[in-house]
Short mmCIF file of C-alpha atoms in Angstrom, two decimals:
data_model
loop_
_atom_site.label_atom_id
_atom_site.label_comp_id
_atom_site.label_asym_id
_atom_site.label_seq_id
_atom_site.Cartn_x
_atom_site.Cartn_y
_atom_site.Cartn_z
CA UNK Y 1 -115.31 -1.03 -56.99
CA UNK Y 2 -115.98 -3.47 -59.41
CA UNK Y 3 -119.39 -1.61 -60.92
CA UNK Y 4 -117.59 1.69 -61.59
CA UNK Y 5 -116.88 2.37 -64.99
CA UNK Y 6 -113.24 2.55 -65.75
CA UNK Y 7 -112.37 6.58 -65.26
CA UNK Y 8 -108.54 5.77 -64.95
CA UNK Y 9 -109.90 2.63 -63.42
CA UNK Y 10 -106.96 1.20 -61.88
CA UNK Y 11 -105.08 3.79 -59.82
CA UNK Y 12 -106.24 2.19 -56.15
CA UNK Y 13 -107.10 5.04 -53.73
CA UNK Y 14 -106.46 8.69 -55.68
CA UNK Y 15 -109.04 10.18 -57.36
CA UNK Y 16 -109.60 9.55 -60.56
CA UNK Y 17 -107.75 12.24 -63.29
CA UNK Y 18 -110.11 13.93 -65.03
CA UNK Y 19 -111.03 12.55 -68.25
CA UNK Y 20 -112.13 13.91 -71.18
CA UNK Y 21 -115.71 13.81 -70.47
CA UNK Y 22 -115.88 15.36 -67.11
CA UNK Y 23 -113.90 17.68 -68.14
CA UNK Y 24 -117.10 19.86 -68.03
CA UNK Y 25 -115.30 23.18 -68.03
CA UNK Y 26 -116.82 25.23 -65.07
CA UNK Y 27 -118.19 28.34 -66.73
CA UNK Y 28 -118.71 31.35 -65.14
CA UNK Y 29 -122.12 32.83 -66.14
CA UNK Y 30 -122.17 36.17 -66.36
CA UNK Y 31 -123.55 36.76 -63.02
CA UNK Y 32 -127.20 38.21 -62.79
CA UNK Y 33 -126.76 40.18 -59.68
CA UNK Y 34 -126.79 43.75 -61.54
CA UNK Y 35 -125.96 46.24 -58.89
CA UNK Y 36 -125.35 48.74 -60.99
CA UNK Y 37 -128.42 50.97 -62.01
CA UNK Y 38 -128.59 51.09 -65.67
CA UNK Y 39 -127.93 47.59 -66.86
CA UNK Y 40 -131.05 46.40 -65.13
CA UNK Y 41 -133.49 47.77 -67.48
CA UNK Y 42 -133.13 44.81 -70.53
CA UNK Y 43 -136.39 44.60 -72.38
CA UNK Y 44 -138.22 45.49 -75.57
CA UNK Y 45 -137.59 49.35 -74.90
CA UNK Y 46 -133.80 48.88 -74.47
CA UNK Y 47 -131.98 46.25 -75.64
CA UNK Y 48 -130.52 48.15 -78.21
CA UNK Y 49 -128.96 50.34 -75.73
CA UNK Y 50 -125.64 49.02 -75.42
CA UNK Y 51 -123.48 51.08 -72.77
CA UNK Y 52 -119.63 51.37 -72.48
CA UNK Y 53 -118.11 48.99 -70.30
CA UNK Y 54 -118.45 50.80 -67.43
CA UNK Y 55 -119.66 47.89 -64.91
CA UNK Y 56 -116.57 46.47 -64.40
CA UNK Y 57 -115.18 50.29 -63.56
CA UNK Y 58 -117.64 50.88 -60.21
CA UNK Y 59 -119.01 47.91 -59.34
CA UNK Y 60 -121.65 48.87 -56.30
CA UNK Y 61 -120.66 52.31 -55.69
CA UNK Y 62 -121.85 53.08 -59.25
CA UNK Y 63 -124.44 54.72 -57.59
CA UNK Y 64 -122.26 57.29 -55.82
CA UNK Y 65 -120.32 58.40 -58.71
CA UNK Y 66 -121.50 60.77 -60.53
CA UNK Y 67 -119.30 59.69 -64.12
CA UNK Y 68 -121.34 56.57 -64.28
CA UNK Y 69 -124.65 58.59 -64.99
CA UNK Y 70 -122.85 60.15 -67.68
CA UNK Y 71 -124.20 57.64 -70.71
CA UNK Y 72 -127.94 59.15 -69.68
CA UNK Y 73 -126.48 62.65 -70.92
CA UNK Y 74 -125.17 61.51 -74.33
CA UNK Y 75 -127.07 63.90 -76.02
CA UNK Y 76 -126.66 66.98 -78.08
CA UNK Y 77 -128.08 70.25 -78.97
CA UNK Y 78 -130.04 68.99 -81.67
CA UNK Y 79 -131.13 65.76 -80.36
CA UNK Y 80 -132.59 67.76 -77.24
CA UNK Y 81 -134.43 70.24 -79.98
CA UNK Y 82 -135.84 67.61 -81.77
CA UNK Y 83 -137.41 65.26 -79.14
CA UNK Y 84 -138.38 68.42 -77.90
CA UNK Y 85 -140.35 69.07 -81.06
CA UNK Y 86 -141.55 64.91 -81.01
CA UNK Y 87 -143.05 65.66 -77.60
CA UNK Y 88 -145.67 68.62 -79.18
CA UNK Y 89 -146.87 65.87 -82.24
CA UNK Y 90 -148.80 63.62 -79.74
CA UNK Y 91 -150.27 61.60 -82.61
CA UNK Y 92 -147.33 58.99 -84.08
CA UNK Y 93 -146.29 57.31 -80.69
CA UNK Y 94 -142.91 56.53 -81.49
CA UNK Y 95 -141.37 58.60 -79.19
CA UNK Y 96 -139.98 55.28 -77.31
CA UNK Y 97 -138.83 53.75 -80.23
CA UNK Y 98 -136.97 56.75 -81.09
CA UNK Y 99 -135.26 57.29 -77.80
CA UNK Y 100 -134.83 53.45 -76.81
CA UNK Y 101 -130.90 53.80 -78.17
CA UNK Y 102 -129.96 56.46 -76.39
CA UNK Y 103 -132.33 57.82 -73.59
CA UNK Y 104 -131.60 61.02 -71.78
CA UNK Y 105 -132.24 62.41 -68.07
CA UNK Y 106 -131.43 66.48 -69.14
CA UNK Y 107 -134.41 66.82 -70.80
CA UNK Y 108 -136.52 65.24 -68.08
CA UNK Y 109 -134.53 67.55 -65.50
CA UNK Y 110 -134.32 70.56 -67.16
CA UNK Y 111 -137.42 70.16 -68.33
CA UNK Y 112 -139.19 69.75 -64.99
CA UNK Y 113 -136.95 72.93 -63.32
CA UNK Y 114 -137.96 75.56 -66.02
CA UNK Y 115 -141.43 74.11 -65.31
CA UNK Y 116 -141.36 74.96 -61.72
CA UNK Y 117 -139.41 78.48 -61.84
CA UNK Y 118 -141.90 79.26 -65.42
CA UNK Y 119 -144.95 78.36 -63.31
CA UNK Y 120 -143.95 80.05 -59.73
CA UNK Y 121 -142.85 83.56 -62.22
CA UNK Y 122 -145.77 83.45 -64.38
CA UNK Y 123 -148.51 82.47 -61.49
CA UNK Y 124 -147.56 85.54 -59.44
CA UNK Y 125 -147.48 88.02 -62.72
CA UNK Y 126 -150.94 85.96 -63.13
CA UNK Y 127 -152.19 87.34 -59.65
CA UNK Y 128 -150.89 90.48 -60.15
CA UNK Y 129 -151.69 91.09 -63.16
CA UNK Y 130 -155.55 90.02 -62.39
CA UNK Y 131 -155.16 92.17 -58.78
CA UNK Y 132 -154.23 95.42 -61.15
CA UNK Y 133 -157.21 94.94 -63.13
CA UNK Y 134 -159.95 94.20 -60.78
CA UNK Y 135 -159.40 95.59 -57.96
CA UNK Y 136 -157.53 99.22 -58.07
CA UNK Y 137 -155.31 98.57 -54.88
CA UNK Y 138 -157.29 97.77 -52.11
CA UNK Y 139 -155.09 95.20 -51.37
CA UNK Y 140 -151.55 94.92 -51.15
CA UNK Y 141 -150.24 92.52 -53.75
CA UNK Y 142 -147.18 90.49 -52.53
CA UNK Y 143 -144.79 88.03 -54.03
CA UNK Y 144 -146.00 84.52 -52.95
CA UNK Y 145 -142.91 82.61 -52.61
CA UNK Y 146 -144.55 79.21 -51.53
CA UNK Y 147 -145.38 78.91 -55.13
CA UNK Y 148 -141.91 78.04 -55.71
CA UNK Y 149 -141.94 75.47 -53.07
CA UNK Y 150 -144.98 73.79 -53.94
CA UNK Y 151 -144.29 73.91 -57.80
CA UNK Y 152 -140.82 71.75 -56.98
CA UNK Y 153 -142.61 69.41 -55.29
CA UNK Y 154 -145.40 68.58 -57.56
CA UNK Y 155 -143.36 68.64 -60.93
CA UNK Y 156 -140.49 67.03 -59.41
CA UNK Y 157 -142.12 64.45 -57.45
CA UNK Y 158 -144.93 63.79 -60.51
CA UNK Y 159 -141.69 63.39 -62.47
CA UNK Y 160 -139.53 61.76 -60.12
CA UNK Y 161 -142.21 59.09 -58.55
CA UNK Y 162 -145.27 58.17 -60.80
CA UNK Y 163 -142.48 56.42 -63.68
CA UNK Y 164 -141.11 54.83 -60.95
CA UNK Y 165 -144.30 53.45 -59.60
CA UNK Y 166 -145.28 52.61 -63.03
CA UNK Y 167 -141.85 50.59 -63.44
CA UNK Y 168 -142.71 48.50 -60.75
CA UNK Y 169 -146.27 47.71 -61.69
CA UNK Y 170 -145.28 46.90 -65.55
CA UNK Y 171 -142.57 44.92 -63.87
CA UNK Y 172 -145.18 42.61 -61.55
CA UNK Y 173 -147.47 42.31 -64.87
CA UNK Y 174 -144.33 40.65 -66.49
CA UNK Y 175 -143.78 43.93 -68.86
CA UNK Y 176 -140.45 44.62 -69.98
CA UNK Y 177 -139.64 48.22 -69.66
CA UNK Y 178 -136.24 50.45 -68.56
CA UNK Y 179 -136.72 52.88 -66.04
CA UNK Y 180 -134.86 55.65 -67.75
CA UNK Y 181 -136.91 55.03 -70.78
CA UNK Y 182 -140.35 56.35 -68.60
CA UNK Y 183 -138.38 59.32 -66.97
CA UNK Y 184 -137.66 60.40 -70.24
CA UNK Y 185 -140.99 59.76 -71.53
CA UNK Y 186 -142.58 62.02 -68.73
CA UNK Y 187 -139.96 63.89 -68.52
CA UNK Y 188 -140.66 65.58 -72.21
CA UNK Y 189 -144.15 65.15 -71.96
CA UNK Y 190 -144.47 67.98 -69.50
CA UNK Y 191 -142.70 70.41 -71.89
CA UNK Y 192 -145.73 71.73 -73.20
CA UNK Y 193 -146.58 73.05 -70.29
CA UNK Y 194 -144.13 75.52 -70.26
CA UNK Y 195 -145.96 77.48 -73.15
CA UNK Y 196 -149.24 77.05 -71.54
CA UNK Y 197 -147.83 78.81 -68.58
CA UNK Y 198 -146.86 81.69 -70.80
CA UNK Y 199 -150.80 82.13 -72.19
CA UNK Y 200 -152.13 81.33 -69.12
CA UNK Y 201 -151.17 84.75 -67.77
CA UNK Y 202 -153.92 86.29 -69.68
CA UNK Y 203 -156.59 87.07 -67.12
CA UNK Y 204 -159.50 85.98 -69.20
CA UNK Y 205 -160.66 82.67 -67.46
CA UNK Y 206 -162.48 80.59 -70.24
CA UNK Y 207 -159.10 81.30 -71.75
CA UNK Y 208 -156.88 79.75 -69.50
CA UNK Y 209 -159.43 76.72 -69.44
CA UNK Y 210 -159.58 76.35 -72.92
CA UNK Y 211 -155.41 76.43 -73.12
CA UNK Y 212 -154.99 74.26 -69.78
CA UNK Y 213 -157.34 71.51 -71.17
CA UNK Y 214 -156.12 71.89 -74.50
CA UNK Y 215 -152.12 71.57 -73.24
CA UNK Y 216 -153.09 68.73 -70.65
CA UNK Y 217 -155.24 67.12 -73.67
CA UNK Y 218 -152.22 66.64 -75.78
CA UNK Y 219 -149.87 65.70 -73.46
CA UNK Y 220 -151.87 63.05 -71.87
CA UNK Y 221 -152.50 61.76 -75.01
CA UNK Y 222 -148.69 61.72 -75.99
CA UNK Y 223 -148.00 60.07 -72.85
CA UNK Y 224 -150.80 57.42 -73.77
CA UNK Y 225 -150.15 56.68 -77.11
CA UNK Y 226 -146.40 56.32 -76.64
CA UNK Y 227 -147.26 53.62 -73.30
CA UNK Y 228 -149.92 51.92 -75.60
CA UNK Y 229 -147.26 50.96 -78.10
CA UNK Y 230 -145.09 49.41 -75.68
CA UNK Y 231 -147.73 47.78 -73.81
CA UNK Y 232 -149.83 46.45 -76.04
CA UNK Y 233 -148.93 43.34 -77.15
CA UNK Y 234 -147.39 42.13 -73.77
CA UNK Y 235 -150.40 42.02 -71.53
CA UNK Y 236 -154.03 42.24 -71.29
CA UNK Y 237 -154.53 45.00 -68.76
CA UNK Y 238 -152.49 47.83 -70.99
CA UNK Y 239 -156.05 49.57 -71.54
CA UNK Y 240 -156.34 49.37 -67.40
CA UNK Y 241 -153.00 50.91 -67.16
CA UNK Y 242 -153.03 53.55 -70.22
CA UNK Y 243 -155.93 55.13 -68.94
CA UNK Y 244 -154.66 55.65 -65.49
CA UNK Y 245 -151.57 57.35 -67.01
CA UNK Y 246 -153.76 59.28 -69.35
CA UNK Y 247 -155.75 60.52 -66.38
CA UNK Y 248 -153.18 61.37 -64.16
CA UNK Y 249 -151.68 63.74 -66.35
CA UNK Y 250 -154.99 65.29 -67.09
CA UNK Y 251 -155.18 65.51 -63.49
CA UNK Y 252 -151.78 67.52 -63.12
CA UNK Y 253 -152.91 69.75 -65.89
CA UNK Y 254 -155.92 70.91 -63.69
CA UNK Y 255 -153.66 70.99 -60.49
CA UNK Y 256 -151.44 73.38 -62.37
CA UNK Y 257 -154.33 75.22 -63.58
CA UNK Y 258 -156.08 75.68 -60.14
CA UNK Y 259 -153.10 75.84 -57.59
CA UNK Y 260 -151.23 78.54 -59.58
CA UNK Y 261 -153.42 80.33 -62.29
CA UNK Y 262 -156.64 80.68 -60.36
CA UNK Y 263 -156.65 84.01 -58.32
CA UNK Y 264 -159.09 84.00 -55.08
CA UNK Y 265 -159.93 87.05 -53.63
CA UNK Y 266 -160.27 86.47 -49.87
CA UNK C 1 -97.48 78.98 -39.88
CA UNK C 2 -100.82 80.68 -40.50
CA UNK C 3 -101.87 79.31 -36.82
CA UNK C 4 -99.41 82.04 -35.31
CA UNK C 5 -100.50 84.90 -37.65
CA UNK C 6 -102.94 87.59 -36.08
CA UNK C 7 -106.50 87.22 -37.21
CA UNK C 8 -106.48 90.55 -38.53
CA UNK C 9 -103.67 89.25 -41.14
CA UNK C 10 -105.29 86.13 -42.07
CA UNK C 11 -108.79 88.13 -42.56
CA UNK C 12 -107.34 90.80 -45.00
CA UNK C 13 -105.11 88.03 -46.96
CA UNK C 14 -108.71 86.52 -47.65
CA UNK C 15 -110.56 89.67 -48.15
CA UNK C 16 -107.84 90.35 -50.61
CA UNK C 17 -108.34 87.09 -52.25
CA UNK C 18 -111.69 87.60 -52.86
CA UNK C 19 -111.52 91.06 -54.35
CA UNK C 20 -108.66 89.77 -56.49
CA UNK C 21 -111.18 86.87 -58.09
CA UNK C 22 -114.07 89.46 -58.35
CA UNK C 23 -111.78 91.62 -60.27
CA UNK C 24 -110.80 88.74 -62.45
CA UNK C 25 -114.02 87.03 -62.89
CA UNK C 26 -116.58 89.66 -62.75
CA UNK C 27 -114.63 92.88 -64.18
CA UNK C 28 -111.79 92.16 -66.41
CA UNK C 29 -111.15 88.68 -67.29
CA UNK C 30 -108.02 87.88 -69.21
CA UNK C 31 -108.57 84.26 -69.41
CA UNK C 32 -111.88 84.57 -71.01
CA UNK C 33 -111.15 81.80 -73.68
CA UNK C 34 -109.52 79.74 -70.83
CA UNK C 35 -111.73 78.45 -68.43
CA UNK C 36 -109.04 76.09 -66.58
CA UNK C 37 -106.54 79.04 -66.03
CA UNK C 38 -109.65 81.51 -64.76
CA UNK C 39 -109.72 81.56 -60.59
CA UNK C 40 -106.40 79.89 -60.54
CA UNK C 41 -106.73 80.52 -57.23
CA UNK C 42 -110.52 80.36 -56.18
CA UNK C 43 -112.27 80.03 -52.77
CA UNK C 44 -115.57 79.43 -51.30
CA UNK C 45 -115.63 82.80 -49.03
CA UNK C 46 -116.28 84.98 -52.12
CA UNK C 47 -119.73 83.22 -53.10
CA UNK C 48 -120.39 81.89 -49.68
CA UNK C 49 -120.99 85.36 -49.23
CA UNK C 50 -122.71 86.59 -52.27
CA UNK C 51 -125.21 83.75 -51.65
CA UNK C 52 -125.94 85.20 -48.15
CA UNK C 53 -125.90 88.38 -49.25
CA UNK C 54 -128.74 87.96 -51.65
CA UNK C 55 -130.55 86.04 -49.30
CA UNK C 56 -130.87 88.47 -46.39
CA UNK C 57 -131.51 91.52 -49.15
CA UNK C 58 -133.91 89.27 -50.38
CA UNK C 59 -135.87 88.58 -47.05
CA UNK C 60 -135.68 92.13 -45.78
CA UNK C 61 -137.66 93.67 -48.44
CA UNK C 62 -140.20 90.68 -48.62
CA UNK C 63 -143.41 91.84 -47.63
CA UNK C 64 -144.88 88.31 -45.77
CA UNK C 65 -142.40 85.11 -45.44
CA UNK C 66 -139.69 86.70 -44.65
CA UNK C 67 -137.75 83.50 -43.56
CA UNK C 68 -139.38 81.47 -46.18
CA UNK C 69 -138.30 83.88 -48.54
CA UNK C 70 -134.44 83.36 -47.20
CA UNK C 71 -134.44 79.60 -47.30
CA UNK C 72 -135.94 79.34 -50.72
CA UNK C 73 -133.09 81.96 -52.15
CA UNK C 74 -130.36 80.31 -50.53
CA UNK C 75 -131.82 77.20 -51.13
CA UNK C 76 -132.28 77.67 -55.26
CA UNK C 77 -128.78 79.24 -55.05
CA UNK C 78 -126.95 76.41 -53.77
CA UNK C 79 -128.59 73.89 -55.11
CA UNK C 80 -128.27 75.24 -58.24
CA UNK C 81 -124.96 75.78 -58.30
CA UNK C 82 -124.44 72.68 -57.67
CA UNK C 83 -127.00 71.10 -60.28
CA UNK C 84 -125.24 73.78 -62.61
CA UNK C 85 -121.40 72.06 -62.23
CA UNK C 86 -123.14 68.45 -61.99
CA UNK C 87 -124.73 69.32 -65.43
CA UNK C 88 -121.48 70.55 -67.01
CA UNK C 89 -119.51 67.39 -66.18
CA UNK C 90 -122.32 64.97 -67.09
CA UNK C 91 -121.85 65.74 -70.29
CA UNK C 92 -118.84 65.66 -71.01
CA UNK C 93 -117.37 68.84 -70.09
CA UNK C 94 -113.81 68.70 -67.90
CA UNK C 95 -114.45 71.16 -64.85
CA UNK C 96 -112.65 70.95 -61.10
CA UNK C 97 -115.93 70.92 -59.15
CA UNK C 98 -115.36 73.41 -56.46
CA UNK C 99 -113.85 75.86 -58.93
CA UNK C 100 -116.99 75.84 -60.72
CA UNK C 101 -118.67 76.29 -57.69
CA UNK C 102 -116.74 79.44 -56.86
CA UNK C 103 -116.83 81.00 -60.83
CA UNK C 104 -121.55 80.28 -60.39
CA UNK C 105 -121.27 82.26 -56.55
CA UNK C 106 -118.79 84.87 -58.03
CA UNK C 107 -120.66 85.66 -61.17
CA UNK C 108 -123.72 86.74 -58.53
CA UNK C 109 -122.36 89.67 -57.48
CA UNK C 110 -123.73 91.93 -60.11
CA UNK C 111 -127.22 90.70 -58.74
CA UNK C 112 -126.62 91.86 -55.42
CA UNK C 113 -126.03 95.09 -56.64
CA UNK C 114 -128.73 94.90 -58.44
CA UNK C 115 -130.43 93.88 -55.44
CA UNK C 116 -129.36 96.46 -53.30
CA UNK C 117 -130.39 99.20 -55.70
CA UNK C 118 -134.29 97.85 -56.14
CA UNK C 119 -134.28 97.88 -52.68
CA UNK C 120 -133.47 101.41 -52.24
CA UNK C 121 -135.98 102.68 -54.91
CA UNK C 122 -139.20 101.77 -56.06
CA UNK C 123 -139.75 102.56 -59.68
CA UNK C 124 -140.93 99.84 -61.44
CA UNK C 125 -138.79 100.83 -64.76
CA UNK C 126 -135.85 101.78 -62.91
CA UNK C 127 -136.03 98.10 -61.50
CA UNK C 128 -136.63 96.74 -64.24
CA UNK C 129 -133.89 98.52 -66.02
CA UNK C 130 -131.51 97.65 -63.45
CA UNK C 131 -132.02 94.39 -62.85
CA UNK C 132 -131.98 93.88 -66.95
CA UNK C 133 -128.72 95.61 -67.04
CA UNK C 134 -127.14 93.23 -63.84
CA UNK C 135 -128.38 89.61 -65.45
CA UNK C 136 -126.72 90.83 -68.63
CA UNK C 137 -123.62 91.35 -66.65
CA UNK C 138 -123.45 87.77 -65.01
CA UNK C 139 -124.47 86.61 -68.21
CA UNK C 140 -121.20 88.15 -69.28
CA UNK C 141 -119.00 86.99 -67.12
CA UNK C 142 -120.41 83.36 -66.55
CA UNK C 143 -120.42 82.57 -70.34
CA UNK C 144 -117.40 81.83 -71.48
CA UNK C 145 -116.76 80.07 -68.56
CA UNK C 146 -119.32 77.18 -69.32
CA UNK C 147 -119.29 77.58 -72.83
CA UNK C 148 -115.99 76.34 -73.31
CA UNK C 149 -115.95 73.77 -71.01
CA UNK C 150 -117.83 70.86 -73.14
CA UNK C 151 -118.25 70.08 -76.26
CA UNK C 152 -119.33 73.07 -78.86
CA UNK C 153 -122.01 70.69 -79.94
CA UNK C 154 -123.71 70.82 -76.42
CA UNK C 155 -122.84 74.30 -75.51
CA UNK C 156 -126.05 75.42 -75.47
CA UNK C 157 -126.96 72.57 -73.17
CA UNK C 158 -124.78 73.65 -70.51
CA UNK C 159 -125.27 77.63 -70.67
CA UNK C 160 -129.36 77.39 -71.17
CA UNK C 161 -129.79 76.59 -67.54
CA UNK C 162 -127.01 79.05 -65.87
CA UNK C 163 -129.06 81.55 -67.78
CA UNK C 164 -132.58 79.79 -66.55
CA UNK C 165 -130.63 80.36 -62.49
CA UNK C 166 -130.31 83.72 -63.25
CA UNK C 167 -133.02 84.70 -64.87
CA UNK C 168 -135.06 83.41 -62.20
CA UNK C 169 -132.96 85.30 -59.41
CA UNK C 170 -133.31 87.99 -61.48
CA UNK C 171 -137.05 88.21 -61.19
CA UNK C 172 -137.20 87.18 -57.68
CA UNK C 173 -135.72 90.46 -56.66
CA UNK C 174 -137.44 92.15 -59.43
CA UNK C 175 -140.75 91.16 -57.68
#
């Protein structure tokens, strides 16, 4: 007992009081186990996004209530009009930057819905319309309700998956990224689309091409640009990546095109 | 005491319920700026059987897919009903879920008439006619209903897709 330093040296047998200097206070860190969806997105494209203190309110059934998705829906009229109108102007790629405060899921939603009930409508007036003017009633024309069916699941799972899968790669490469910031991203980069659908009911068919490749062109390259700004600088395989996204959406342009706007006659 | 009643009693107390919140929602309203006094009293019979009342109008004039056709109506309907109220209260608005539910499955009945008549005739302008004059009847009555429940800054965020529901149903049975 001799060697010991004196901590309150000489009171035989008790433990020593606390002095001063091990009077480390024990601090509770702000624990990292974030069960609660939204605050685990941190990252270049959201750490402005500051939420309302709504952790402490659900704790891990966060993800049952439907109030604590409300700060995803903080938008307006006019904010939903305008990054509406961002999503058409492919070329200035600061779609993220511009959404990183305050990122929404009704666009994205919405968005996606009118896509599938827009595409479903307009590919049956397509057939019919290109049934009426070919051939004069041979066959019976009939509402195909499996459009509507298939339509959901290819907008809503493109949507609903591919950001998702994309979170988790950026995420292994060491990217930071928020997963709401990507649905929202895809989300209004569908929108255009939804005007394409309109002009592809003309039953010309280099026409529809033209304004399928044309639509698909600009999205894709919305989608790209806006990925290759956020990307860029944080690891060497954004080129890899950016292409894939660019081509996938290309790709869903030409499902679009043939699944619902190309008329067989069996 | 409802256990001892006769059936016959508790089925015409409902029956009357319902025609009572048709009446109010659908035909007169005189809450129309109000949207927490309209359906004081609501219930899930009235739509439950609007929904399936589309539905089976909907199947029984489809050409192919008949049962297809059924799920996907009743389907879209519910779902979107629900979607609908889940929308309204996400942002922002102050609704009581189930009355929301029962306002969206009241405000179809104009589309099953509308649905009934196409299926009795066949002219494509009557149709379209008719089922133009029945979406602008729902569109009435659902309006001020999920107008004035949020914010007047987001108002057309909420009523954009009750009108996107309808207008879909609307040329489902049109087609």
């Amino acid at each position: 007992m001799s060697g010991y330093s004196t901590i309150g040296g000489d009171v035989s047998g008790s433990v020593p009081a606390a002095a001063g200097a091990d009077h480390v206070a024990l601090q509770f860190q702000d624990s990292n186990l974030q069960t609660f969806p939204p605050t685990d997105a941190r990252g270049k494209l959201t750490d402005t996004f500051s939420r309302p203190a709504e952790p402490e309110q659900f704790g891990w059934h966060g993800y049952f209530n439907l109030l604590s998705y409300r700060p995803y829906f903080n938008v307006d009229t006019s904010d939903v009009v305008q990054r509406v109108g961002d999503s058409l102007v492919p070329f200035k790629g600061d779609f993220v930057e511009k959404t990183a405060t305050n990122p929404d899921m009704y666009g994205p939603f919405w968005i996606c819905t009118t896509l599938i009930f827009v595409t479903a409508a307009l590919g049956n007036f397509a057939a019919y319309l290109a049934h009426k003017t070919s051939s004069a009633g041979d066959t019976n024309w009939h509402y195909d309700i499996n459009k509507v069916s298939w339509s959901a699941g290819l907008f809503y799972g493109y949507v609903g998956l591919l950001p998702l899968g994309l979170y988790f790669v950026l995420k292994y490469l060491g990217v930071a990224t928020g997963l709401v910031q990507l649905w929202c991203l895809y989300g209004y980069s569908l929108f255009i689309f939804i005007p394409t659908s309109f002009l592809s009911v003309v039953p010309v068919e280099k026409f529809k091409w033209a304004v399928v490749a044309a639509a698909a062109g600009l999205s894709a390259t919305f989608l790209a640009l806006n990925l290759r700004t956020h990307i860029k600088t944080a690891s060497e395989r954004w080129f890899l990546i950016v292409c894939g996204c660019f081509v996938l959406q290309l790709g869903l342009g030409l499902l679009m095109k043939l699944y619902f706007f190309t008329v067989q006659f069996s | 005491s409802t256990l001892t009643e006769p059936v016959s009693v508790t089925l015409a107390r409902d029956a009357r319920r319902v025609a009572n919140n048709l009446q109010q929602i659908v035909v007169f309203n005189s809450n129309r700026n109000d949207p927490a006094r309209t359906l004081r009293d609501w219930d899930l019979w009235g739509p439950f059987f609007f929904i399936i009342a589309l539905s089976c109008i909907l199947s029984s004039t489809a050409s192919t897919n008949k049962s297809t056709v059924f799920a996907v109506v009743f389907a879209v309907l519910s779902a979107g009903a629900v979607s609908l109220t889940m929308n309204v209260v996400l942002l922002g608005g102050k609704l009581n879920f189930l009355q929301s539910l029962s306002v969206l499955g009241y405000c179809l009945f104009p589309l099953d008439i509308g649905a009934i008549l196409c299926a009795a005739y066949s002219g494509k302008l009557y149709r379209s006619a008719m089922i133009f004059a029945t979406l602008l009847w729902s569109s009435w009555s659902v309006y001020p209903f999920v107008s004035t429940a949020v914010r007047p800054s987001r108002k057309a965020l909420a009523v954009y897709p009750v009108f996107l529901m309808y207008i879909s149903m609307g040329l489902l049975v049109l087609a």
